[in-house]
Short mmCIF file of the C-alpha atoms (twelve columns), coordinates in Angstrom:
data_MODEL
# 
_entry.id   MODEL 
# 
loop_
_atom_site.group_PDB 
_atom_site.id 
_atom_site.type_symbol 
_atom_site.label_atom_id 
_atom_site.label_alt_id 
_atom_site.label_comp_id 
_atom_site.label_asym_id 
_atom_site.label_seq_id 
_atom_site.Cartn_x 
_atom_site.Cartn_y 
_atom_site.Cartn_z 
_atom_site.pdbx_PDB_model_num 
ATOM 1   C CA . MET A 1   -7.448  40.918 48.854 1 
ATOM 2   C CA . VAL A 2   -3.825  40.722 49.892 1 
ATOM 3   C CA . VAL A 3   -2.398  43.936 51.447 1 
ATOM 4   C CA . ALA A 4   1.367   44.064 51.424 1 
ATOM 5   C CA . LEU A 5   3.072   46.547 53.769 1 
ATOM 6   C CA . GLY A 6   6.554   47.610 52.659 1 
ATOM 7   C CA . GLY A 7   9.386   47.369 55.186 1 
ATOM 8   C CA . ASN A 8   10.222  51.039 54.577 1 
ATOM 9   C CA . ALA A 9   6.590   51.966 55.276 1 
ATOM 10  C CA . LEU A 10  6.926   50.271 58.659 1 
ATOM 11  C CA . LEU A 11  10.197  52.046 59.427 1 
ATOM 12  C CA . ARG A 12  10.684  55.244 57.467 1 
ATOM 13  C CA . ARG A 13  13.991  55.811 55.690 1 
ATOM 14  C CA . GLY A 14  16.357  57.603 58.051 1 
ATOM 15  C CA . GLU A 15  14.068  57.142 61.079 1 
ATOM 16  C CA . ARG A 16  15.701  56.074 64.319 1 
ATOM 17  C CA . PRO A 17  15.098  52.280 64.527 1 
ATOM 18  C CA . ASP A 18  13.908  52.154 68.148 1 
ATOM 19  C CA . ALA A 19  10.905  50.495 69.748 1 
ATOM 20  C CA . ALA A 20  8.886   53.742 69.961 1 
ATOM 21  C CA . ALA A 21  9.286   54.444 66.221 1 
ATOM 22  C CA . ARG A 22  8.379   50.893 65.380 1 
ATOM 23  C CA . ALA A 23  5.276   51.032 67.578 1 
ATOM 24  C CA . ARG A 24  4.123   54.280 65.923 1 
ATOM 25  C CA . ALA A 25  4.665   52.863 62.450 1 
ATOM 26  C CA . LEU A 26  2.800   49.627 63.230 1 
ATOM 27  C CA . ALA A 27  -0.145  51.550 64.719 1 
ATOM 28  C CA . ASP A 28  -0.322  53.654 61.550 1 
ATOM 29  C CA . ALA A 29  -0.148  50.509 59.425 1 
ATOM 30  C CA . ALA A 30  -2.927  48.850 61.396 1 
ATOM 31  C CA . ARG A 31  -5.173  51.859 60.882 1 
ATOM 32  C CA . ALA A 32  -4.546  51.779 57.141 1 
ATOM 33  C CA . VAL A 33  -5.267  48.022 56.913 1 
ATOM 34  C CA . ALA A 34  -8.370  48.329 59.096 1 
ATOM 35  C CA . ALA A 35  -9.781  51.042 56.799 1 
ATOM 36  C CA . VAL A 36  -9.632  48.491 53.971 1 
ATOM 37  C CA . ALA A 37  -10.597 45.429 56.083 1 
ATOM 38  C CA . ARG A 38  -13.909 46.954 57.171 1 
ATOM 39  C CA . ALA A 39  -15.203 46.532 53.632 1 
ATOM 40  C CA . HIS A 40  -13.128 43.622 52.300 1 
ATOM 41  C CA . GLU A 41  -11.715 40.218 53.235 1 
ATOM 42  C CA . VAL A 42  -8.025  40.933 53.824 1 
ATOM 43  C CA . VAL A 43  -4.841  38.932 54.196 1 
ATOM 44  C CA . VAL A 44  -1.838  40.985 55.296 1 
ATOM 45  C CA . THR A 45  1.830   40.518 54.568 1 
ATOM 46  C CA . HIS A 46  4.743   42.817 55.229 1 
ATOM 47  C CA . GLY A 47  8.355   43.635 54.406 1 
ATOM 48  C CA . ASN A 48  11.320  43.277 56.758 1 
ATOM 49  C CA . GLY A 49  14.237  44.886 54.931 1 
ATOM 50  C CA . PRO A 50  15.189  47.464 57.581 1 
ATOM 51  C CA . GLN A 51  14.306  45.183 60.458 1 
ATOM 52  C CA . VAL A 52  16.148  42.032 59.392 1 
ATOM 53  C CA . GLY A 53  19.281  44.100 58.697 1 
ATOM 54  C CA . LEU A 54  19.156  45.592 62.162 1 
ATOM 55  C CA . LEU A 55  18.664  42.125 63.716 1 
ATOM 56  C CA . ALA A 56  21.748  40.946 61.834 1 
ATOM 57  C CA . LEU A 57  23.768  43.836 63.219 1 
ATOM 58  C CA . GLN A 58  22.530  43.140 66.751 1 
ATOM 59  C CA . ALA A 59  23.426  39.445 66.433 1 
ATOM 60  C CA . GLU A 60  26.896  40.343 65.149 1 
ATOM 61  C CA . ALA A 61  27.462  42.825 67.955 1 
ATOM 62  C CA . ALA A 62  26.600  40.088 70.445 1 
ATOM 63  C CA . GLY A 63  29.079  37.731 68.834 1 
ATOM 64  C CA . GLN A 64  26.351  35.405 67.555 1 
ATOM 65  C CA . ALA A 65  26.534  33.991 64.020 1 
ATOM 66  C CA . THR A 66  22.794  33.881 63.261 1 
ATOM 67  C CA . PRO A 67  21.709  32.587 59.809 1 
ATOM 68  C CA . LEU A 68  19.533  34.872 57.704 1 
ATOM 69  C CA . ASP A 69  16.636  32.430 57.602 1 
ATOM 70  C CA . VAL A 70  16.487  32.520 61.425 1 
ATOM 71  C CA . LEU A 71  16.638  36.335 61.367 1 
ATOM 72  C CA . ASP A 72  13.778  36.291 58.821 1 
ATOM 73  C CA . ALA A 73  11.736  34.248 61.280 1 
ATOM 74  C CA . GLU A 74  12.624  36.620 64.110 1 
ATOM 75  C CA . SER A 75  11.495  39.582 61.977 1 
ATOM 76  C CA . GLU A 76  8.115   37.856 61.358 1 
ATOM 77  C CA . GLY A 77  7.575   37.772 65.091 1 
ATOM 78  C CA . LEU A 78  9.030   41.254 65.648 1 
ATOM 79  C CA . ILE A 79  6.506   42.759 63.250 1 
ATOM 80  C CA . GLY A 80  3.666   40.206 63.231 1 
ATOM 81  C CA . TYR A 81  3.040   40.218 66.996 1 
ATOM 82  C CA . PRO A 82  2.462   44.019 67.454 1 
ATOM 83  C CA . LEU A 83  0.691   44.257 64.089 1 
ATOM 84  C CA . GLU A 84  -1.738  41.517 65.185 1 
ATOM 85  C CA . ARG A 85  -2.304  43.328 68.484 1 
ATOM 86  C CA . GLU A 86  -2.907  46.689 66.743 1 
ATOM 87  C CA . LEU A 87  -5.311  45.106 64.232 1 
ATOM 88  C CA . ARG A 88  -7.354  43.534 67.028 1 
ATOM 89  C CA . ALA A 89  -7.627  46.992 68.668 1 
ATOM 90  C CA . ALA A 90  -8.603  48.637 65.376 1 
ATOM 91  C CA . LEU A 91  -11.139 45.929 64.456 1 
ATOM 92  C CA . PRO A 92  -12.981 44.866 67.613 1 
ATOM 93  C CA . GLY A 93  -14.565 41.447 67.345 1 
ATOM 94  C CA . ARG A 94  -12.420 40.294 64.394 1 
ATOM 95  C CA . GLU A 95  -10.304 37.188 64.670 1 
ATOM 96  C CA . VAL A 96  -6.683  38.092 63.834 1 
ATOM 97  C CA . ALA A 97  -3.653  35.783 63.748 1 
ATOM 98  C CA . ALA A 98  -0.008  35.989 62.698 1 
ATOM 99  C CA . LEU A 99  1.541   32.886 61.132 1 
ATOM 100 C CA . LEU A 100 5.220   32.086 60.658 1 
ATOM 101 C CA . THR A 101 5.510   31.106 56.981 1 
ATOM 102 C CA . GLN A 102 8.174   29.172 55.152 1 
ATOM 103 C CA . VAL A 103 8.696   29.851 51.436 1 
ATOM 104 C CA . LEU A 104 10.208  27.221 49.182 1 
ATOM 105 C CA . VAL A 105 12.994  28.447 46.916 1 
ATOM 106 C CA . ASP A 106 15.273  26.733 44.390 1 
ATOM 107 C CA . ALA A 107 18.749  25.947 45.732 1 
ATOM 108 C CA . ALA A 108 20.116  26.544 42.205 1 
ATOM 109 C CA . ASP A 109 18.491  29.965 41.842 1 
ATOM 110 C CA . PRO A 110 21.048  32.324 40.236 1 
ATOM 111 C CA . ALA A 111 20.114  35.018 42.799 1 
ATOM 112 C CA . PHE A 112 22.385  33.308 45.304 1 
ATOM 113 C CA . ALA A 113 25.349  34.431 43.208 1 
ATOM 114 C CA . ALA A 114 24.048  37.992 42.597 1 
ATOM 115 C CA . PRO A 115 22.808  39.719 45.810 1 
ATOM 116 C CA . THR A 116 20.237  42.469 45.109 1 
ATOM 117 C CA . LYS A 117 17.910  42.685 48.122 1 
ATOM 118 C CA . PRO A 118 18.650  45.737 50.337 1 
ATOM 119 C CA . ILE A 119 18.441  45.169 54.089 1 
ATOM 120 C CA . GLY A 120 19.420  47.145 57.169 1 
ATOM 121 C CA . PRO A 121 20.121  50.862 57.659 1 
ATOM 122 C CA . LEU A 122 21.187  53.453 55.101 1 
ATOM 123 C CA . TYR A 123 24.844  54.473 54.908 1 
ATOM 124 C CA . GLY A 124 26.742  57.074 52.964 1 
ATOM 125 C CA . GLU A 125 28.652  55.561 50.048 1 
ATOM 126 C CA . ALA A 126 32.072  55.825 51.692 1 
ATOM 127 C CA . GLU A 127 30.864  54.343 54.979 1 
ATOM 128 C CA . ALA A 128 28.963  51.590 53.149 1 
ATOM 129 C CA . ARG A 129 32.091  50.546 51.266 1 
ATOM 130 C CA . ARG A 130 34.173  50.626 54.441 1 
ATOM 131 C CA . VAL A 131 31.696  48.499 56.379 1 
ATOM 132 C CA . ALA A 132 31.299  46.088 53.447 1 
ATOM 133 C CA . ALA A 133 35.067  45.560 53.243 1 
ATOM 134 C CA . ALA A 134 35.259  44.969 56.980 1 
ATOM 135 C CA . ARG A 135 32.347  42.521 57.126 1 
ATOM 136 C CA . GLY A 136 32.471  40.834 53.754 1 
ATOM 137 C CA . TRP A 137 29.161  42.342 52.625 1 
ATOM 138 C CA . ALA A 138 27.886  43.265 49.200 1 
ATOM 139 C CA . VAL A 139 26.448  46.835 49.126 1 
ATOM 140 C CA . ALA A 140 24.530  48.894 46.575 1 
ATOM 141 C CA . ALA A 141 22.882  52.257 46.155 1 
ATOM 142 C CA . ASP A 142 19.308  52.441 47.478 1 
ATOM 143 C CA . GLY A 143 17.523  55.781 47.072 1 
ATOM 144 C CA . PRO A 144 19.436  58.536 48.899 1 
ATOM 145 C CA . GLY A 145 22.025  56.193 50.401 1 
ATOM 146 C CA . TRP A 146 23.684  52.766 50.312 1 
ATOM 147 C CA . ARG A 147 22.621  49.523 52.011 1 
ATOM 148 C CA . ARG A 148 23.782  45.981 52.403 1 
ATOM 149 C CA . VAL A 149 22.362  43.641 49.721 1 
ATOM 150 C CA . VAL A 150 21.747  39.886 50.095 1 
ATOM 151 C CA . PRO A 151 20.484  37.114 47.779 1 
ATOM 152 C CA . SER A 152 16.795  37.207 46.961 1 
ATOM 153 C CA . PRO A 153 15.701  33.962 45.240 1 
ATOM 154 C CA . GLU A 154 12.312  33.568 43.550 1 
ATOM 155 C CA . PRO A 155 9.516   32.276 45.831 1 
ATOM 156 C CA . ARG A 156 8.180   28.980 44.427 1 
ATOM 157 C CA . ALA A 157 5.576   27.843 46.973 1 
ATOM 158 C CA . LEU A 158 4.266   28.567 50.446 1 
ATOM 159 C CA . VAL A 159 4.945   25.605 52.700 1 
ATOM 160 C CA . GLU A 160 1.963   26.502 54.952 1 
ATOM 161 C CA . ALA A 161 -0.419  27.136 51.994 1 
ATOM 162 C CA . HIS A 162 -3.050  24.683 53.243 1 
ATOM 163 C CA . ALA A 163 -3.045  26.170 56.741 1 
ATOM 164 C CA . ILE A 164 -3.306  29.672 55.304 1 
ATOM 165 C CA . ARG A 165 -6.320  28.731 53.195 1 
ATOM 166 C CA . LEU A 166 -8.013  27.055 56.178 1 
ATOM 167 C CA . LEU A 167 -7.602  30.158 58.345 1 
ATOM 168 C CA . VAL A 168 -8.753  32.536 55.600 1 
ATOM 169 C CA . ASP A 169 -11.786 30.386 54.857 1 
ATOM 170 C CA . ALA A 170 -12.616 30.485 58.581 1 
ATOM 171 C CA . GLY A 171 -12.768 34.294 58.412 1 
ATOM 172 C CA . VAL A 172 -9.480  34.985 60.212 1 
ATOM 173 C CA . LEU A 173 -7.672  38.215 59.260 1 
ATOM 174 C CA . LEU A 174 -4.287  36.617 58.715 1 
ATOM 175 C CA . VAL A 175 -0.821  38.177 58.852 1 
ATOM 176 C CA . CYS A 176 1.548   35.807 57.057 1 
ATOM 177 C CA . ALA A 177 4.555   35.414 54.748 1 
ATOM 178 C CA . GLY A 178 6.142   38.405 56.525 1 
ATOM 179 C CA . GLY A 179 9.369   39.655 55.033 1 
ATOM 180 C CA . GLY A 180 8.757   37.380 52.053 1 
ATOM 181 C CA . GLY A 181 8.648   34.389 54.402 1 
ATOM 182 C CA . ILE A 182 11.441  32.174 55.705 1 
ATOM 183 C CA . PRO A 183 13.432  30.868 52.690 1 
ATOM 184 C CA . VAL A 184 13.872  27.103 52.667 1 
ATOM 185 C CA . VAL A 185 15.019  24.499 50.129 1 
ATOM 186 C CA . ASP A 186 14.035  20.868 49.702 1 
ATOM 187 C CA . ARG A 187 16.979  18.588 50.412 1 
ATOM 188 C CA . ASP A 188 15.940  14.997 49.765 1 
ATOM 189 C CA . GLY A 189 12.477  15.578 51.218 1 
ATOM 190 C CA . ALA A 190 13.603  17.637 54.226 1 
ATOM 191 C CA . LEU A 191 13.358  21.443 54.434 1 
ATOM 192 C CA . ALA A 192 16.507  23.450 55.215 1 
ATOM 193 C CA . GLY A 193 16.871  27.188 55.711 1 
ATOM 194 C CA . VAL A 194 19.126  29.203 53.405 1 
ATOM 195 C CA . GLU A 195 21.050  32.519 53.593 1 
ATOM 196 C CA . ALA A 196 18.622  34.830 51.768 1 
ATOM 197 C CA . VAL A 197 15.701  37.233 52.083 1 
ATOM 198 C CA . VAL A 198 12.805  36.524 49.710 1 
ATOM 199 C CA . ASP A 199 11.328  39.634 48.121 1 
ATOM 200 C CA . LYS A 200 8.172   40.614 49.968 1 
ATOM 201 C CA . ASP A 201 6.340   41.849 46.832 1 
ATOM 202 C CA . LEU A 202 6.909   38.651 44.874 1 
ATOM 203 C CA . ALA A 203 5.915   36.569 47.887 1 
ATOM 204 C CA . ALA A 204 2.803   38.735 48.285 1 
ATOM 205 C CA . GLU A 205 1.852   37.994 44.687 1 
ATOM 206 C CA . LEU A 206 2.294   34.235 45.298 1 
ATOM 207 C CA . LEU A 207 0.227   34.598 48.464 1 
ATOM 208 C CA . ALA A 208 -2.512  36.446 46.528 1 
ATOM 209 C CA . ARG A 209 -2.753  33.578 44.026 1 
ATOM 210 C CA . THR A 210 -2.668  31.046 46.835 1 
ATOM 211 C CA . VAL A 211 -5.774  32.489 48.495 1 
ATOM 212 C CA . ASP A 212 -7.529  33.278 45.177 1 
ATOM 213 C CA . ALA A 213 -7.505  37.026 45.878 1 
ATOM 214 C CA . ASP A 214 -9.318  39.463 43.619 1 
ATOM 215 C CA . ALA A 215 -6.844  42.287 44.316 1 
ATOM 216 C CA . LEU A 216 -3.265  42.869 45.402 1 
ATOM 217 C CA . LEU A 217 -2.541  46.134 47.236 1 
ATOM 218 C CA . LEU A 218 1.167   47.016 47.547 1 
ATOM 219 C CA . LEU A 219 1.667   49.809 50.093 1 
ATOM 220 C CA . THR A 220 4.999   51.538 50.516 1 
ATOM 221 C CA . ASP A 221 6.556   54.913 51.408 1 
ATOM 222 C CA . VAL A 222 6.044   56.541 47.975 1 
ATOM 223 C CA . ALA A 223 2.807   57.968 46.626 1 
ATOM 224 C CA . ALA A 224 2.803   56.202 43.218 1 
ATOM 225 C CA . VAL A 225 4.874   54.604 40.499 1 
ATOM 226 C CA . GLU A 226 6.607   57.477 38.662 1 
ATOM 227 C CA . ARG A 227 7.954   57.890 35.153 1 
ATOM 228 C CA . ASP A 228 11.525  59.228 35.228 1 
ATOM 229 C CA . PHE A 229 11.714  58.741 39.009 1 
ATOM 230 C CA . GLY A 230 14.340  60.885 40.711 1 
ATOM 231 C CA . THR A 231 14.571  63.401 37.889 1 
ATOM 232 C CA . PRO A 232 12.939  66.860 37.388 1 
ATOM 233 C CA . ALA A 233 10.680  65.234 34.799 1 
ATOM 234 C CA . ALA A 234 9.218   62.699 37.317 1 
ATOM 235 C CA . GLU A 235 5.501   62.164 36.835 1 
ATOM 236 C CA . PRO A 236 3.113   59.832 38.699 1 
ATOM 237 C CA . ILE A 237 1.388   57.076 36.777 1 
ATOM 238 C CA . ARG A 238 -2.241  56.754 37.863 1 
ATOM 239 C CA . GLU A 239 -3.514  54.004 35.530 1 
ATOM 240 C CA . ALA A 240 -1.153  51.506 33.958 1 
ATOM 241 C CA . THR A 241 -1.255  48.374 31.863 1 
ATOM 242 C CA . VAL A 242 1.036   45.387 32.188 1 
ATOM 243 C CA . ALA A 243 2.452   46.055 28.722 1 
ATOM 244 C CA . GLY A 244 3.155   49.679 29.530 1 
ATOM 245 C CA . LEU A 245 4.949   48.852 32.779 1 
ATOM 246 C CA . ARG A 246 6.983   46.024 31.259 1 
ATOM 247 C CA . ALA A 247 8.224   48.358 28.526 1 
ATOM 248 C CA . ALA A 248 9.967   50.583 31.110 1 
ATOM 249 C CA . ALA A 249 12.951  50.037 33.430 1 
ATOM 250 C CA . TRP A 250 12.474  50.104 37.242 1 
ATOM 251 C CA . ALA A 251 14.910  50.174 40.141 1 
ATOM 252 C CA . PRO A 252 15.691  46.487 40.923 1 
ATOM 253 C CA . GLY A 253 15.846  46.785 44.686 1 
ATOM 254 C CA . SER A 254 12.819  49.012 45.312 1 
ATOM 255 C CA . MET A 255 10.064  49.738 42.733 1 
ATOM 256 C CA . GLY A 256 11.134  46.993 40.337 1 
ATOM 257 C CA . PRO A 257 9.806   44.081 42.477 1 
ATOM 258 C CA . LYS A 258 6.483   45.929 43.128 1 
ATOM 259 C CA . VAL A 259 5.915   46.508 39.436 1 
ATOM 260 C CA . GLU A 260 6.865   42.904 38.652 1 
ATOM 261 C CA . ALA A 261 4.557   41.576 41.360 1 
ATOM 262 C CA . ALA A 262 1.670   43.701 40.136 1 
ATOM 263 C CA . CYS A 263 2.175   42.609 36.536 1 
ATOM 264 C CA . ARG A 264 2.418   38.903 37.479 1 
ATOM 265 C CA . PHE A 265 -0.781  39.086 39.517 1 
ATOM 266 C CA . VAL A 266 -2.745  40.844 36.781 1 
ATOM 267 C CA . GLU A 267 -1.420  38.469 34.117 1 
ATOM 268 C CA . ALA A 268 -2.237  35.382 36.138 1 
ATOM 269 C CA . THR A 269 -5.647  36.353 37.474 1 
ATOM 270 C CA . GLY A 270 -7.033  39.312 35.523 1 
ATOM 271 C CA . GLY A 271 -7.574  40.981 38.887 1 
ATOM 272 C CA . LEU A 272 -6.564  44.431 40.140 1 
ATOM 273 C CA . ALA A 273 -3.154  45.385 41.451 1 
ATOM 274 C CA . ALA A 274 -2.387  48.760 42.957 1 
ATOM 275 C CA . ILE A 275 0.763   50.452 44.326 1 
ATOM 276 C CA . GLY A 276 0.772   53.483 46.623 1 
ATOM 277 C CA . ALA A 277 1.483   55.039 49.948 1 
ATOM 278 C CA . LEU A 278 0.493   53.270 53.192 1 
ATOM 279 C CA . GLU A 279 -1.471  56.255 54.512 1 
ATOM 280 C CA . ASP A 280 -3.481  56.414 51.247 1 
ATOM 281 C CA . ALA A 281 -4.618  52.783 51.305 1 
ATOM 282 C CA . PRO A 282 -8.385  53.291 50.775 1 
ATOM 283 C CA . ALA A 283 -7.766  56.012 48.140 1 
ATOM 284 C CA . VAL A 284 -5.245  53.802 46.292 1 
ATOM 285 C CA . LEU A 285 -7.804  51.010 46.202 1 
ATOM 286 C CA . ALA A 286 -10.463 53.395 44.901 1 
ATOM 287 C CA . GLY A 287 -8.159  54.742 42.156 1 
ATOM 288 C CA . GLU A 288 -7.991  58.215 43.704 1 
ATOM 289 C CA . ARG A 289 -4.290  57.923 44.645 1 
ATOM 290 C CA . GLY A 290 -1.350  55.670 43.753 1 
ATOM 291 C CA . THR A 291 -1.069  53.546 40.625 1 
ATOM 292 C CA . ARG A 292 -3.596  50.949 39.528 1 
ATOM 293 C CA . VAL A 293 -2.543  48.134 37.156 1 
ATOM 294 C CA . ARG A 294 -4.941  46.294 34.897 1 
ATOM 295 C CA . ALA A 295 -4.568  43.831 32.001 1 
# 
């Protein structure tokens, strides 16, 4: 199965983005993955929304104009290296590797003209609008605050698909396509990076089909998909169908991509998709927590 770790599960909303907090979060994530990997063949991917935004701020503070695709690659290393190390410690004797992964997108994707993917830290609305005006950003509401938003084109193919399959078939617990992968376009047969962040959940679904996974487990910082989220009538959905989920509206920058990824995977494969909290990973897989999606 493919286990996708949300960027906000790796750095909690509002948590101080320092090395100690990141190390704690990655150790927790590794324990959650290991609990699943002891009984299943697992491929791991992860988000990078908070991390890539912070890398962008650091680059700007240093006076360095660093393209987003390069920052995406940096975030894969920033998260993949310690996650690989923690997984090796949690699963003695298992081969674990982290692989930088390029994801092919369409240069004409309309997402380039309509940024929706939240990255970086949370701001209050007034501060977000002030910072956006000063830096030429697009910003949007995200949960309790506001964040910078960037283009998020559809993932079309994994450039390293063959290498991924070789490693998985060899029994390697692979960490790949982190942060949705590094977005690239094909320009007359040559790959070129673009200013975007590919959605991790949609990339995870593509990864799951690439490795012929039986299940897709999307882990985040919320316990389940909820009807009427954010209202007094909010209610968790334990079992869902694709038709039922598609009939409802979901937040485009947060739960929306997870629901869409789950629906696509189930439609394409007939397998199981589940969404839930990182710390509940085995229980989400067993149907005791979170939301399970079936055809």
